[in-house]
mmCIF file of C-alpha atoms in Angstrom:
data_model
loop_
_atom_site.group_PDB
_atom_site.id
_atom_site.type_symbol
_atom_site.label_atom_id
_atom_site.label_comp_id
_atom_site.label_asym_id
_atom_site.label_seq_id
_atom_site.Cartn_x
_atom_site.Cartn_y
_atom_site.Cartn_z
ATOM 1 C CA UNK A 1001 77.734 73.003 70.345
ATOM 2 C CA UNK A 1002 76.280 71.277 67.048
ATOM 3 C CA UNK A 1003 73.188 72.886 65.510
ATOM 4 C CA UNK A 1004 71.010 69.405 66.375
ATOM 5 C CA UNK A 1005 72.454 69.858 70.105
ATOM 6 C CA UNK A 1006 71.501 73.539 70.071
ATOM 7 C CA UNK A 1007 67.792 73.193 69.052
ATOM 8 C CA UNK A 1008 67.283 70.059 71.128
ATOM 9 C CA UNK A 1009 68.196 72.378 74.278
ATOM 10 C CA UNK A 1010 65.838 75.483 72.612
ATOM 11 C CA UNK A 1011 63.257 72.951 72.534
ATOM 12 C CA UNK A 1012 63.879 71.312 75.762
ATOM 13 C CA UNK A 1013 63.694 74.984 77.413
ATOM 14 C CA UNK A 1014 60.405 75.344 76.003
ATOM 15 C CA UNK A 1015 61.215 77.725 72.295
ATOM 16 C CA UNK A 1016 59.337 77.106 69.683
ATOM 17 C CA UNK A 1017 58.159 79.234 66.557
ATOM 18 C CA UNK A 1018 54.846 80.062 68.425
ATOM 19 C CA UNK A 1019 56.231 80.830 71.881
ATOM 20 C CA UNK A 1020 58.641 83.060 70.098
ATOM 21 C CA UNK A 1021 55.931 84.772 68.201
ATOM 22 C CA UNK A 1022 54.424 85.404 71.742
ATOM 23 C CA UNK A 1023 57.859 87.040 73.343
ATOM 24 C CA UNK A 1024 57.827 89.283 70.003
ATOM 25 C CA UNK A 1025 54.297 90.373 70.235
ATOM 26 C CA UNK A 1026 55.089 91.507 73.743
ATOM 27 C CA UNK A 1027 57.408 93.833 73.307
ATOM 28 C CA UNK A 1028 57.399 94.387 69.381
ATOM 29 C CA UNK A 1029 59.787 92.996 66.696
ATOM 30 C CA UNK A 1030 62.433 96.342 66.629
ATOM 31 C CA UNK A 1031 62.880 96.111 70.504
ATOM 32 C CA UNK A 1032 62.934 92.365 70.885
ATOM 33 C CA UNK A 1033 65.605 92.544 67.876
ATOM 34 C CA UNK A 1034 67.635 95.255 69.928
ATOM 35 C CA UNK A 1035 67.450 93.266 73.007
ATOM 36 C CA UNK A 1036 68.519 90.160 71.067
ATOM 37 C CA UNK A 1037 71.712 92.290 69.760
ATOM 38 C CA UNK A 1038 72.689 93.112 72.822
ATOM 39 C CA UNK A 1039 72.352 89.522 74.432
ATOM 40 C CA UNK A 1040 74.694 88.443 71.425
ATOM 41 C CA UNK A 1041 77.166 91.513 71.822
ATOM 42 C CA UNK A 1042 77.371 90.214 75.790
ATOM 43 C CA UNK A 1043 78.512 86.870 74.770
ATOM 44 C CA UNK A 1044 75.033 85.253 76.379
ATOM 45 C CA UNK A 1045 74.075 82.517 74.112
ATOM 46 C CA UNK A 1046 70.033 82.678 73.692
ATOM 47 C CA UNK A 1047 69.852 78.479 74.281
ATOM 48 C CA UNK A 1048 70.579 79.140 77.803
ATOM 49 C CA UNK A 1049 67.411 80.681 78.658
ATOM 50 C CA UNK A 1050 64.013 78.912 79.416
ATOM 51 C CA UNK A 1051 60.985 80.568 77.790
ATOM 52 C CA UNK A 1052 59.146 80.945 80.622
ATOM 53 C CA UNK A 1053 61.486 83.036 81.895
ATOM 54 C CA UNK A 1054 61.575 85.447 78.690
ATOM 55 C CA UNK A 1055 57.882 85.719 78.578
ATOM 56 C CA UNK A 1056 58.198 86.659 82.194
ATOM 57 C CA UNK A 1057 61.095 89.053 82.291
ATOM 58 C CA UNK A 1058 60.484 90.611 78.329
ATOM 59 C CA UNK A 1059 57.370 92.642 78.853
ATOM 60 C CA UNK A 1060 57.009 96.297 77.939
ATOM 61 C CA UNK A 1061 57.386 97.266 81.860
ATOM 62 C CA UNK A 1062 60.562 95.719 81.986
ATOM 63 C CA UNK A 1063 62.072 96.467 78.382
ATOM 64 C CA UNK A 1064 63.839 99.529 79.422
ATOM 65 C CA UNK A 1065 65.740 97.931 82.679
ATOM 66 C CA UNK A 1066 66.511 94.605 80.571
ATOM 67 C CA UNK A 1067 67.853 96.831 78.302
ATOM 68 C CA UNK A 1068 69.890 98.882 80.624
ATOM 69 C CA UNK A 1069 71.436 95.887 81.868
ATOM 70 C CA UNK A 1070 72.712 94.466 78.756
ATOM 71 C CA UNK A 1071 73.973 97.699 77.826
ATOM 72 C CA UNK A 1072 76.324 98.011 80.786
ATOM 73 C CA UNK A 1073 77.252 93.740 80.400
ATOM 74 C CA UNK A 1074 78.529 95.273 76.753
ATOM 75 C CA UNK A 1075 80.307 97.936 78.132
ATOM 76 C CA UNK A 1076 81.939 95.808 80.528
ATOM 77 C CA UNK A 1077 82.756 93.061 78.067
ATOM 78 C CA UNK A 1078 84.187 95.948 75.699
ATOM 79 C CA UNK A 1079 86.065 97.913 78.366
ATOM 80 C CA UNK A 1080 89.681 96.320 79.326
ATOM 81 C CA UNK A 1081 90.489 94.489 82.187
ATOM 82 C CA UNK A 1082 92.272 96.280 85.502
ATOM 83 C CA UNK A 1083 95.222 93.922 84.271
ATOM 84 C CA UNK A 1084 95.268 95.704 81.032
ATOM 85 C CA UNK A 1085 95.035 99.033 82.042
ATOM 86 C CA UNK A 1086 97.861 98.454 85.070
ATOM 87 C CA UNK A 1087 99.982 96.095 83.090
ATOM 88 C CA UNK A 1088 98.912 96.243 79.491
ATOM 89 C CA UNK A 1089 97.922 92.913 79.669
ATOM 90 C CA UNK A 1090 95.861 89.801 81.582
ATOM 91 C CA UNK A 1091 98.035 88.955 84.536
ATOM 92 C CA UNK A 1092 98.659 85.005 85.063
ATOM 93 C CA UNK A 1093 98.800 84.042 88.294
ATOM 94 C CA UNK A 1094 99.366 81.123 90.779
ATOM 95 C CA UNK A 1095 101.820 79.360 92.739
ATOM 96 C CA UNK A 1096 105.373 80.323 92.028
ATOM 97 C CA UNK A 1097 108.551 78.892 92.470
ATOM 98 C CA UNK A 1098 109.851 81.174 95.774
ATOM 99 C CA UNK A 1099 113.332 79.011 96.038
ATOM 100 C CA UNK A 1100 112.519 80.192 99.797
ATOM 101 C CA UNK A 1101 115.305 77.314 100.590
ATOM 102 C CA UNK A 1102 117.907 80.095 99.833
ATOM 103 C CA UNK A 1103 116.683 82.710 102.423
ATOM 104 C CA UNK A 1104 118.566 82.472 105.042
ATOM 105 C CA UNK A 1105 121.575 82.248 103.400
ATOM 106 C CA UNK A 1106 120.751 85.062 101.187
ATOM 107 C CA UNK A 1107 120.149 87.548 104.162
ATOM 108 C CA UNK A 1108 122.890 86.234 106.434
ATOM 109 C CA UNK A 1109 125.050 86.967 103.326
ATOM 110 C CA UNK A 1110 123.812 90.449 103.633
ATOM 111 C CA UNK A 1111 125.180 91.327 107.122
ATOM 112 C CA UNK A 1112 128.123 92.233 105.152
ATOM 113 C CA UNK A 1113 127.007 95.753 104.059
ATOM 114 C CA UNK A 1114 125.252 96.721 101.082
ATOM 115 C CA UNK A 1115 125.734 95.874 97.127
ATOM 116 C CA UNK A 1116 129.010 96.796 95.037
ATOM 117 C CA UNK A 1117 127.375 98.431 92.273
ATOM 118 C CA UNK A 1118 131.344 98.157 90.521
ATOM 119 C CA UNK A 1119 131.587 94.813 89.268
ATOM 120 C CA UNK A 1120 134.907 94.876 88.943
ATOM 121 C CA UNK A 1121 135.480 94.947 92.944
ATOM 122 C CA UNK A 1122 132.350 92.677 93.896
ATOM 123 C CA UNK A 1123 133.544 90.710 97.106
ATOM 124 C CA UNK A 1124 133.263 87.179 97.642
ATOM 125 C CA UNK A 1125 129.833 87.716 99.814
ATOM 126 C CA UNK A 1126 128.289 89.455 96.412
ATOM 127 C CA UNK A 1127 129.163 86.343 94.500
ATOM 128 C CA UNK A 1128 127.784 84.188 96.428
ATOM 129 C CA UNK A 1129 124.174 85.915 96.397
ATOM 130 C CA UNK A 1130 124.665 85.926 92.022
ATOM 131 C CA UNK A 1131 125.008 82.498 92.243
ATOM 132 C CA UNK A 1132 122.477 81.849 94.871
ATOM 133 C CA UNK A 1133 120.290 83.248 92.237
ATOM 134 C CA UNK A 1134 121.424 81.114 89.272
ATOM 135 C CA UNK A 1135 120.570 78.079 91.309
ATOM 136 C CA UNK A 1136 117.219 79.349 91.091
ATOM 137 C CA UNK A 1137 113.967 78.350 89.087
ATOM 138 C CA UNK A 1138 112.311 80.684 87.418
ATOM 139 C CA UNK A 1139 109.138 81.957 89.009
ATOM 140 C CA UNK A 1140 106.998 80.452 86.664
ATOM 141 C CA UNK A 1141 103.377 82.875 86.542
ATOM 142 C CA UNK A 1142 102.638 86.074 87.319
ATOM 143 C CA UNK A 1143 103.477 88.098 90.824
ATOM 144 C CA UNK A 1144 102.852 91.405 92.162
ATOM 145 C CA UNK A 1145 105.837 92.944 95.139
ATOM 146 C CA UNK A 1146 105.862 96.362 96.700
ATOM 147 C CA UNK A 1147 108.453 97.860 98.047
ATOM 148 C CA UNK A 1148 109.017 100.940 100.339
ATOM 149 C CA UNK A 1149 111.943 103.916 100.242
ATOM 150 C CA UNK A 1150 112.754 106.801 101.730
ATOM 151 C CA UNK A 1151 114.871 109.680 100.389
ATOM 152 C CA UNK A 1152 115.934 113.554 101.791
ATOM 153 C CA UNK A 1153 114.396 115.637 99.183
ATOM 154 C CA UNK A 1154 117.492 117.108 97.658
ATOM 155 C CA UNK A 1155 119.392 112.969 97.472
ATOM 156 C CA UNK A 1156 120.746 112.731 94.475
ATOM 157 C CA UNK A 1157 119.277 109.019 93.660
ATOM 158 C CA UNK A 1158 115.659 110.564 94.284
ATOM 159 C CA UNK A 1159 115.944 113.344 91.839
ATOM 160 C CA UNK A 1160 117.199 110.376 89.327
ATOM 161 C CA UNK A 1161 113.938 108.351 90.240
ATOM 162 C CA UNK A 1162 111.513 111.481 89.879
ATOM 163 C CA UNK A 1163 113.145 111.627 86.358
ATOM 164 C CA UNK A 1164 111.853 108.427 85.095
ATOM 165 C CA UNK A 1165 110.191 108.158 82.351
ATOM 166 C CA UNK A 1166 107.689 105.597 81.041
ATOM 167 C CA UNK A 1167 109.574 102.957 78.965
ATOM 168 C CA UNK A 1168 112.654 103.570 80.442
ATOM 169 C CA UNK A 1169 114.952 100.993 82.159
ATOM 170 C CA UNK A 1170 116.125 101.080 85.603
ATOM 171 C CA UNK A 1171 119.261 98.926 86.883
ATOM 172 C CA UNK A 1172 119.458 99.323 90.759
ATOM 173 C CA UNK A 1173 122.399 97.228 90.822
ATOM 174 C CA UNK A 1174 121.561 96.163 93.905
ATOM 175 C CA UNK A 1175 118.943 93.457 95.381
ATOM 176 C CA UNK A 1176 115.903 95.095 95.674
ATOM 177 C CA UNK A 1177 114.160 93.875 98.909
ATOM 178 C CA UNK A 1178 110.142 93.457 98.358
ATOM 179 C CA UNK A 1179 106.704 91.927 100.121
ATOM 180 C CA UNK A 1180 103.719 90.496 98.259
ATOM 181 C CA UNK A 1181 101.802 93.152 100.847
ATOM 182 C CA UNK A 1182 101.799 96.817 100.168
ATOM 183 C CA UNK A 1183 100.559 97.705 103.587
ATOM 184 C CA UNK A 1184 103.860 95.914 104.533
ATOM 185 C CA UNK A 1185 106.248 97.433 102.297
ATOM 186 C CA UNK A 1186 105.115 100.731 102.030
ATOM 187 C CA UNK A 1187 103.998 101.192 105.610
ATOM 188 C CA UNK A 1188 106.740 100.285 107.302
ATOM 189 C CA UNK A 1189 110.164 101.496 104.176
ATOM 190 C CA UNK A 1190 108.236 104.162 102.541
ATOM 191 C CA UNK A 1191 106.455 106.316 105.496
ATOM 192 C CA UNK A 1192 108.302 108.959 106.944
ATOM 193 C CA UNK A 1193 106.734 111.403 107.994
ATOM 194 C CA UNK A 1194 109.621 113.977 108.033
ATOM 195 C CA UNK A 1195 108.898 116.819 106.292
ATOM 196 C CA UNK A 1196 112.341 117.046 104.554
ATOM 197 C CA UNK A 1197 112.666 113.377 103.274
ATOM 198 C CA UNK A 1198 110.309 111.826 100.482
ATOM 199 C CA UNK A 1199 108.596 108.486 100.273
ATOM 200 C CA UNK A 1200 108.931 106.134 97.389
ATOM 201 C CA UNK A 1201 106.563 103.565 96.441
ATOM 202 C CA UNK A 1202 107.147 100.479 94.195
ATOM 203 C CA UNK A 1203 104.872 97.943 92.982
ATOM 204 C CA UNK A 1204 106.409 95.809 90.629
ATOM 205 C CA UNK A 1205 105.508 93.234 88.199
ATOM 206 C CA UNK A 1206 107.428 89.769 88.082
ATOM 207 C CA UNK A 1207 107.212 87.522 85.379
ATOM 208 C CA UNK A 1208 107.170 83.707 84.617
ATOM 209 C CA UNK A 1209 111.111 84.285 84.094
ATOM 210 C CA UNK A 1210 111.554 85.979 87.354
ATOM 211 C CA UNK A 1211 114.118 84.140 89.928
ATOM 212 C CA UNK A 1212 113.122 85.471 93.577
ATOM 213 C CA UNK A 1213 114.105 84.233 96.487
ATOM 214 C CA UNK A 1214 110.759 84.239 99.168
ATOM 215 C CA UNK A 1215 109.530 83.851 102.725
ATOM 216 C CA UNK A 1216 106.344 84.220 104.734
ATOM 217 C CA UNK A 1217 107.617 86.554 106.868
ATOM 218 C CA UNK A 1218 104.262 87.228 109.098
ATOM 219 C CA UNK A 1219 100.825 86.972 108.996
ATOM 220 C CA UNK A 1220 101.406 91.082 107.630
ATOM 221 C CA UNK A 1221 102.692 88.887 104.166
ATOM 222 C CA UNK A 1222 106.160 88.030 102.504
ATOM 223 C CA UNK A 1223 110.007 89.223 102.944
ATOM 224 C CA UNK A 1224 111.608 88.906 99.450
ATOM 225 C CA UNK A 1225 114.418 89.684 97.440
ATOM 226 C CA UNK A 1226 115.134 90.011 93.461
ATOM 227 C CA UNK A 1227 118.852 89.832 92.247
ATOM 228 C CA UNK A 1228 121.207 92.718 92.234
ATOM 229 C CA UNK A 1229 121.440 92.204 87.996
ATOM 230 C CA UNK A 1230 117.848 92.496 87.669
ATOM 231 C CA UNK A 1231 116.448 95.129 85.280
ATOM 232 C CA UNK A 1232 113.252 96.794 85.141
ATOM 233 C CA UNK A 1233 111.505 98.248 82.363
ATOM 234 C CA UNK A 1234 109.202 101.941 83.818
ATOM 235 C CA UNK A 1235 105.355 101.257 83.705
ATOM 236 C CA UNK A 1236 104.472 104.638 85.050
ATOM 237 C CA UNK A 1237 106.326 107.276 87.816
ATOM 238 C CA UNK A 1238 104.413 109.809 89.417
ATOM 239 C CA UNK A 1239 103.742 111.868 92.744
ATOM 240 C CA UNK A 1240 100.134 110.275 94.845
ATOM 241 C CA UNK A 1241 97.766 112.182 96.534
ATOM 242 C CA UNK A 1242 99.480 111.389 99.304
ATOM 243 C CA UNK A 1243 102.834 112.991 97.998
ATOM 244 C CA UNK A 1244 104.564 109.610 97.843
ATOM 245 C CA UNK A 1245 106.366 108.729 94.326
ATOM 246 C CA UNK A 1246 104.670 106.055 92.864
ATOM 247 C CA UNK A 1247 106.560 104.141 90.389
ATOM 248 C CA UNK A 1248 105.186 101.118 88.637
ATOM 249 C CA UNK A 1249 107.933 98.380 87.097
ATOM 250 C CA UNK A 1250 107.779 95.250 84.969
ATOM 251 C CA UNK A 1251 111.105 92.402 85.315
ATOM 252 C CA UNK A 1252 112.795 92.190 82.128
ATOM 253 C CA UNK A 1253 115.455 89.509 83.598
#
């Protein structure tokens, strides 16, 4: 906004030098000053408000709760985002590519038994889902998928999860079947209630390069599956309140 286009509006909302003296005399210079700070450390440009309104609202009964309140629109403006403290950064969301065209074939593909983790013996079904994959397109923003397990306590694949460490990478080697729901995914792969086996929950972050191949399953949210080379890069791993693991990934590829 230029400065001719900024005092037009000041003047159009009724400032001028005298009704400005009048807002100051209310509440006195220091606290009108401190209030003005604030204002400007919130991001809320002073040309947006009418003086009618500050002549109104700035009086000395109301300088301690207009003061509260831009105090807490500071802290708020200063604090980080839930994105940032999750993900270490703003998530960017919106409508990505689910290549949902390959679903079926995908999961009729996996009637065959599970993944060959040795690629020197992967059979022609397991090449077929790689290059179902390669076909394709990259996700293009920003998604969130959970995904539910359930181990015996002493399995040797949990006690390598529960070791885990933040930064680490994890290779499944295997397609890792996901929902866009947690209430889904954990609720119905990741709650046993079997005293001897332990729940696993995943929530997992994929990026604008992720290739996933997507369905509305239900009204309950997605069925979805991420290729068997896919790597993940350890957010956080730890045990819930409700003595499921928790661990947090990122995509890398």
């Amino acid at each position: 906004m230029s400065k001719v286009t900024m005092l037009r509006t000041l003047v159009n909302n009724g400032w001028t030098i005298a009704n400005r003296r009048a807002v100051v005399s209310q509440i006195g210079k220091n606290n009108f000053d401190e209030l003005a700070t604030l204002a400007k450390k919130a991001n809320m440009g002073g040309d947006v408000f009418t003086y009618q309104s500050a002549v109104e609202n700035l009086t000395p009964n109301t300088f301690k709760s207009t003061k509260s309140f831009l105090s807490d629109l500071v802290k708020a403006a200063d604090e980080p985002s839930m994105d940032v403290r999750k993900w270490g950064r703003e998530l960017k969301t919106g409508k990505g590519n689910w290549n949902s065209q390959y679903y079926s074939e995908h999961k009729s593909l996996c009637d065959y038994g599970n993944d060959v983790e040795d690629l020197t013996k992967l059979r022609p079904q397991d090449m077929r889902k790689r290059e179902l994959f390669d076909k394709c397109k990259e996700l293009g923003c920003d998604e969130i998928q959970y995904r539910g397990e359930v181990y015996m306590a002493n399995a040797p694949h949990y006690s390598k999860l529960t070791s885990l460490k933040k930064g680490d990478i994890y290779e499944p080697k295997s397609t890792f079947w996901t929902s866009d729901t947690a209430e889904y995914a954990h609720g119905t792969y990741g709650a046993s209630i079997n005293p001897l086996c332990r729940n696993v929950h995943y929530e997992i972050l994929c990026t604008p390069k992720t290739k996933i191949i997507q369905t509305q399953y239900s009204l309950a949210g997605t069925e979805a599956v991420l290729s068997p080379t896919a790597r993940y890069r350890v957010l956080n791993n730890e045990v819930g309140k409700d003595g499921a693991l928790k661990i947090r990934l990122e995509v890398m590829d």
